XYZ file of C-alpha atoms in Angstrom:
352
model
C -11.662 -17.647 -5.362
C -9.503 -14.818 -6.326
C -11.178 -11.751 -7.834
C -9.110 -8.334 -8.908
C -10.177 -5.222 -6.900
C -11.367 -3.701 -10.176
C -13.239 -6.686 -11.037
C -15.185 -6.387 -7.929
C -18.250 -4.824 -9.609
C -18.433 -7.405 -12.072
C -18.470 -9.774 -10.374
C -21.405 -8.926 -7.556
C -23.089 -7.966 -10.704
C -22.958 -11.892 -12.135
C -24.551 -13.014 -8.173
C -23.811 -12.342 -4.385
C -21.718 -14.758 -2.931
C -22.393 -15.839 0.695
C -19.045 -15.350 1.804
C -16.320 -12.364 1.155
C -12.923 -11.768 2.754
C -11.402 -8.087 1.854
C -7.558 -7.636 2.622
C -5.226 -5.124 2.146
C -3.664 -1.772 4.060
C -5.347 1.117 1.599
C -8.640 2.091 4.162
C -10.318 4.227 1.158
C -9.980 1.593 -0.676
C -10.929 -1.133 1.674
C -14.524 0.756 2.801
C -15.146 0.850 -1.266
C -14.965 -2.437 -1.647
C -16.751 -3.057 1.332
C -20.017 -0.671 0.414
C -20.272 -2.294 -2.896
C -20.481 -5.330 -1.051
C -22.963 -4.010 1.719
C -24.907 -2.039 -0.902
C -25.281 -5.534 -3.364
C -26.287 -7.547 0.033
C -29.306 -4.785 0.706
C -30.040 -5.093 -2.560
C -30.809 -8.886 -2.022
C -32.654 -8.615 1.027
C -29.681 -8.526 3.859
C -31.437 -6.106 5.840
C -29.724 -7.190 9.178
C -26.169 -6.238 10.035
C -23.921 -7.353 12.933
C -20.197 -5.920 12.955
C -17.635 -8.119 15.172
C -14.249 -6.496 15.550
C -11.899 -9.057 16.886
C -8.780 -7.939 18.808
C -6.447 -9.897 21.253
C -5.874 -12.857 22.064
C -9.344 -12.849 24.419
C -11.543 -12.114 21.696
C -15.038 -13.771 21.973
C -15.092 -15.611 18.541
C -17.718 -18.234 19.976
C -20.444 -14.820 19.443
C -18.718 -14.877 15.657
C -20.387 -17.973 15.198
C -23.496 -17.862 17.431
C -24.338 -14.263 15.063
C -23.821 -16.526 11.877
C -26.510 -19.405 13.260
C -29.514 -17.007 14.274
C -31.534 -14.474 12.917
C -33.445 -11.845 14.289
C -37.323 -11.906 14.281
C -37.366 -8.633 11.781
C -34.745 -10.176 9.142
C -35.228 -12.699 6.231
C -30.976 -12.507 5.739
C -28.645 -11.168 7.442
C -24.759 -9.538 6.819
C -22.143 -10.570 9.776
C -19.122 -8.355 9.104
C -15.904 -9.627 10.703
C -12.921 -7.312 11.004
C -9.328 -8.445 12.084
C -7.512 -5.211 12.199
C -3.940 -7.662 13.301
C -4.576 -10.113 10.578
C -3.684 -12.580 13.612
C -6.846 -14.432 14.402
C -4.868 -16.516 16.756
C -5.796 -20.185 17.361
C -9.553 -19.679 18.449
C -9.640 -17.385 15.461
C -8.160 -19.670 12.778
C -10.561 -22.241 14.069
C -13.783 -19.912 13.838
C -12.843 -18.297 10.413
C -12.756 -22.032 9.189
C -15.933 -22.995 10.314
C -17.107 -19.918 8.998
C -15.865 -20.602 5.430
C -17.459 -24.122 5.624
C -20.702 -22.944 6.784
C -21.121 -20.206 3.969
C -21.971 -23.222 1.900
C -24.885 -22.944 0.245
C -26.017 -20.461 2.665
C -28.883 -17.977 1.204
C -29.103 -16.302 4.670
C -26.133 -15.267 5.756
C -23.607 -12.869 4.420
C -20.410 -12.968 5.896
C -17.601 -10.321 5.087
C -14.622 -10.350 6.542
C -11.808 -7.536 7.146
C -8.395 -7.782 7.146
C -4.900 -6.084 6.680
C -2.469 -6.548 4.325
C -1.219 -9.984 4.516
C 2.102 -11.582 4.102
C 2.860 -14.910 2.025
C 2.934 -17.001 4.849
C -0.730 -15.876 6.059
C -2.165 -15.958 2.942
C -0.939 -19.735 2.890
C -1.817 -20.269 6.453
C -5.249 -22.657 6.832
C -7.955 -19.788 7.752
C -6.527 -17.985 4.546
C -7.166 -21.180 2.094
C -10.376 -21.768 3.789
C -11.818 -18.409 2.973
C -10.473 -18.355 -0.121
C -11.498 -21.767 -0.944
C -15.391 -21.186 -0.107
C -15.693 -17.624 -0.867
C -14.465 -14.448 -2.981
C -10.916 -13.021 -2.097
C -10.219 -9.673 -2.396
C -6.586 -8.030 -2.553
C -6.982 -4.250 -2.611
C -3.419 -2.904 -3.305
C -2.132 0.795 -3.118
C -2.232 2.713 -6.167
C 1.018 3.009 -7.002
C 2.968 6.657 -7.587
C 2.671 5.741 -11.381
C -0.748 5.036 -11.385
C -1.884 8.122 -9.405
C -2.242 10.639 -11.667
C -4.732 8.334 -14.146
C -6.432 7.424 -10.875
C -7.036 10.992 -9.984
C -8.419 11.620 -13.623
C -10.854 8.603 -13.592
C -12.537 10.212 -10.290
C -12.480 13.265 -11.817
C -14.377 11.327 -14.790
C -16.778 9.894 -12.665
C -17.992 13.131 -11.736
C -17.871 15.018 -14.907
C -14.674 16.574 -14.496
C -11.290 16.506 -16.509
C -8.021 18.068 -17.192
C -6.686 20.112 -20.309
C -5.543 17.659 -23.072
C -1.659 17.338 -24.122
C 0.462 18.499 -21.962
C -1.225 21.077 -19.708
C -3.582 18.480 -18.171
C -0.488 16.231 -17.603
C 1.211 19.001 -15.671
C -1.948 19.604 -13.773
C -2.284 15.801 -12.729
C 1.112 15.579 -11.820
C 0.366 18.810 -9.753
C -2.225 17.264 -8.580
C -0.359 13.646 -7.379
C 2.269 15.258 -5.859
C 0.270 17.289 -3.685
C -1.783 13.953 -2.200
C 0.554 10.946 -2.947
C 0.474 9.107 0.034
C -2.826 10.016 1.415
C -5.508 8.409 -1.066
C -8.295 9.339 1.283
C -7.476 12.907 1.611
C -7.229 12.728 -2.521
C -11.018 11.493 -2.694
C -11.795 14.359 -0.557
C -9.914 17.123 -2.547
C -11.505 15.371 -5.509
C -14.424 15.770 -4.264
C -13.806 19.428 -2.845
C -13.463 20.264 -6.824
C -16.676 18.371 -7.659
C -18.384 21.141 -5.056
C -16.075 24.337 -6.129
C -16.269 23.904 -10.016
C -19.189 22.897 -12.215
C -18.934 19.939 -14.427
C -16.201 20.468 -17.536
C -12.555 21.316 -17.599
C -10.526 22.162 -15.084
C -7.213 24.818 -15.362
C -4.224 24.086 -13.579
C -4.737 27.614 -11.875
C -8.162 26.171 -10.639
C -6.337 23.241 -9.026
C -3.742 24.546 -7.242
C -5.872 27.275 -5.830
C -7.893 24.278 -4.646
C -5.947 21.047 -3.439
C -4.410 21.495 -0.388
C -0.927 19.930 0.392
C -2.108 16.399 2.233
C 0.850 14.149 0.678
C 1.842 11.086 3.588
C 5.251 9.549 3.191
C 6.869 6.623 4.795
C 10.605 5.809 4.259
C 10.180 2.535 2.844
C 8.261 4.644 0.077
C 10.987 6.671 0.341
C 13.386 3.485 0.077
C 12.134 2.573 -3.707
C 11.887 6.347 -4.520
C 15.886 5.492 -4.065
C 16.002 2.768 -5.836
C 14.025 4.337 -8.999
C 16.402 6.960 -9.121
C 13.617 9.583 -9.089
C 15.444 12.235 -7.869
C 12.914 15.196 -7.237
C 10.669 12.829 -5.685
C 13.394 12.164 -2.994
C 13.998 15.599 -2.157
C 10.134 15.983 -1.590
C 9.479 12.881 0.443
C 12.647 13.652 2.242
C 11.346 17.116 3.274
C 7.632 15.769 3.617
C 9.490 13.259 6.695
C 11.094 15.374 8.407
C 8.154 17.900 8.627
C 6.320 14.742 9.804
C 8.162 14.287 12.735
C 9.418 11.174 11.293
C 11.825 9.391 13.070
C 15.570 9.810 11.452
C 16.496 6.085 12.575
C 13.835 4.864 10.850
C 14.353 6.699 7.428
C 17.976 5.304 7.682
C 16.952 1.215 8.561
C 14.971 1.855 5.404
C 17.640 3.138 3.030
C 20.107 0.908 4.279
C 18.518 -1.952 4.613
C 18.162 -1.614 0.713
C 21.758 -0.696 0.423
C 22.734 -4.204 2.514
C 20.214 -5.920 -0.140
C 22.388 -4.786 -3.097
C 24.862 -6.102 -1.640
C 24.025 -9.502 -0.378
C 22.344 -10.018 -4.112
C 25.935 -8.788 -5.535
C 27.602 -11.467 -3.339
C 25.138 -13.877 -4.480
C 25.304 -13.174 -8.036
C 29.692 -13.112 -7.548
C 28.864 -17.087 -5.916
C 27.281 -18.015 -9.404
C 24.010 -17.463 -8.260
C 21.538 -16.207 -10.653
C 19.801 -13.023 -10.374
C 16.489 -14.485 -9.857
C 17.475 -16.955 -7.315
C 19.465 -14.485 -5.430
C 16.891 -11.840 -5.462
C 15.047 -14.441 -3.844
C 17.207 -16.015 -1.220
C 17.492 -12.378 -0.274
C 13.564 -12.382 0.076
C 13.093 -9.054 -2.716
C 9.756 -8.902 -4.069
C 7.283 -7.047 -5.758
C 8.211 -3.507 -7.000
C 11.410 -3.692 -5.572
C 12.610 -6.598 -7.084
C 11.780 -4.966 -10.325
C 14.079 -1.960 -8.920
C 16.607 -4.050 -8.255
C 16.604 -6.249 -11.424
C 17.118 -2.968 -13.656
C 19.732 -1.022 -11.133
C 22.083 -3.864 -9.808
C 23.404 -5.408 -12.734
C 24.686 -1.738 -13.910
C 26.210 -0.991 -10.192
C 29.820 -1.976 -9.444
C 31.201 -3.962 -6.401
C 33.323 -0.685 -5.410
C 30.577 1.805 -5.639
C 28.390 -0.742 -3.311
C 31.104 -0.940 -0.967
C 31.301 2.420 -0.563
C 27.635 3.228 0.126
C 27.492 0.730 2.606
C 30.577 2.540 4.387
C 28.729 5.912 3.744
C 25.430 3.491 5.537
C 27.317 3.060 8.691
C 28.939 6.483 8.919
C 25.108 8.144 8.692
C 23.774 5.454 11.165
C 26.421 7.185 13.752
C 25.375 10.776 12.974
C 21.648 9.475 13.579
C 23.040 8.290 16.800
C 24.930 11.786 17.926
C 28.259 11.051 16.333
C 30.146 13.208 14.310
C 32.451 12.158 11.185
C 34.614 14.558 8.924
C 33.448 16.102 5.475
C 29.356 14.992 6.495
C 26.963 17.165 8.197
C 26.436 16.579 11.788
C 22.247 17.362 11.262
C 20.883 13.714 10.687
C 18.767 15.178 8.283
C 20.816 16.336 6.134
C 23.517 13.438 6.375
C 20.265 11.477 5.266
C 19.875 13.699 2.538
C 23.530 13.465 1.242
C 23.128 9.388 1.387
C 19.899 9.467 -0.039
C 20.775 11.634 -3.135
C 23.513 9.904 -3.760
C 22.462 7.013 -4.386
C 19.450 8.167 -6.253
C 21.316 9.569 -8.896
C 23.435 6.483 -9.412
C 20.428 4.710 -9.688
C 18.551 7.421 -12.432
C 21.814 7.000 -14.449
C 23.835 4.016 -13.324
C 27.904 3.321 -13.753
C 30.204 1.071 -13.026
């Protein structure tokens, strides 16, 4: 069964289930959703706790299943947490979590939670997947997006007795406040908290924020990528500098950007066959957000201008490389940058 992230609560509230499988790549997020669960299962008389984390393809999974068919001598019910930090149980694995699922059944004494990553479409269909899913609760927990941030940051902020300046000042302030931690939701809970300790409950200034949340933003390029794609121009300048300072690999930053740029184009092609836009979107494999991106940009991009940014695509992959091409800056960085911005701002306000 299915259940939202935010309906979590509401649903341990209505009666503990004997079996729970948690998936998705956001760890603050992930041990949340795990401690309500823990927390409801003491609650209920799970005072034992065994944690198996299962890595390799040697893993022991036979003690999985000997944990889930004996108690201790001290325990009434018992918790087995089962983490798969690959999401690749492997065949041993598939087999176990299946028997697993099957055994939860009815089963007053056992709690079984189990960990995983963020899966991909064709795990999620695979038979382990369906048989947790099929005799338990599943549990996405998605990122909060960049949109969602800075109400995210304000509900915590709620929760303990805290807010922002109404109208526009406490919008500046959040959006202060996102930029400074977007990327890095656990080091936002703890500068969240930090203000909980520094400042009493009540309003906060924006002077009182920025003397208080450090700079702990995280960027990846395929963040980086739809930030592109979005057309939000300041936002690429900031991840752009954030990477770099990282240590971030330049090839990497430019597989990301033009991978997307090849996208537009195959979809373009697609779309010039008599393909649809949905269909080609997905013979080209786009989902999620960026298929959203993609929806609103392409249709407003011509086949020249594409053309050329792939060009400009293959020219920056040589200067990543250590070659060097007239009227572009030989620092991959800044070649990066040039691509980058470019294509941003055709994307904020797209021609032909």
């Amino acid at each position: 069964m299915q259940v939202a992230s935010n309906q979590l609560a509401a649903q341990l509230q209505r009666g503990l289930r004997s079996l729970y499988t948690l998936h998705g790549d956001e760890p603050l997020l992930i041990q949340e959703a795990g401690d309500a669960i823990r927390a409801a299962a003491r609650a209920q008389g799970y005072t034992e706790r065994t944690v198996h984390l299962m890595t390799g393809a040697h893993a022991d999974w036979s003690s999985v299943l000997a944990s889930g068919a004996s108690l201790s001598l001290f325990a009434d019910r018992q918790l087995i947490e089962v983490r798969v930090p690959t999401g690749k149980p492997g065949k041993d694995g598939s087999v176990a979590l299946q028997q697993l699922a099957e055994a939860a059944d009815g089963n007053d004494s056992t709690l079984t939670l189990v960990v995983l990553p963020r899966l991909d479409m064709a795990t999620q269909k695979s038979a382990w997947f369906a048989a947790l899913d099929a005799h338990g609760v599943t549990v996405r927990i998605d990122p909060v997006d960049r949109k969602a941030l800075p109400q995210w940051i304000a509900q915590r902020l709620q929760a303990q007795g805290q807010r922002v300046a109404a109208g526009e000042e406490g919008q500046r302030t959040l959006a202060f406040f996102a930029d400074r931690v977007e990327g890095n939701l656990l080091a936002a809970h703890q500068e969240i908290q930090k203000l909980g300790l520094l400042h009493p409950p009540g309003e906060l200034g924006f002077e009182q924020v920025e003397a208080a949340v450090l700079n702990v933003a995280r960027f990846d390029a395929f963040k980086l990528a739809e930030a592109v794609l979005a057309g939000q121009i300041a936002r690429v300048q900031r991840m752009l500098d954030g990477l770099q300072a990282e240590g971030e690999a330049p090839v990497l930053v430019h597989w990301a950007l033009a991978e997307d740029i090849r996208t537009l184009n195959r979809v373009r092609a697609a779309m010039d066959g008599g393909r649809p836009l949905p269909l080609a979107l997905r013979e080209s494999r786009v989902w999620g957000l960026k298929e959203k991106l993609v929806e609103r940009v392409l249709p407003l991009l011509g086949n020249a201008q594409l053309a050329r940014w792939l060009d400009d695509a293959h020219t920056v992959d040589g200067i990543v490389k250590g070659l060097k091409f007239p009227d572009w800056p030989a620092d991959p960085w800044q070649a990066l940058h040039q691509l980058a911005m470019k294509v941003a701002r055709a994307c904020a306000q797209p021609s032909r």
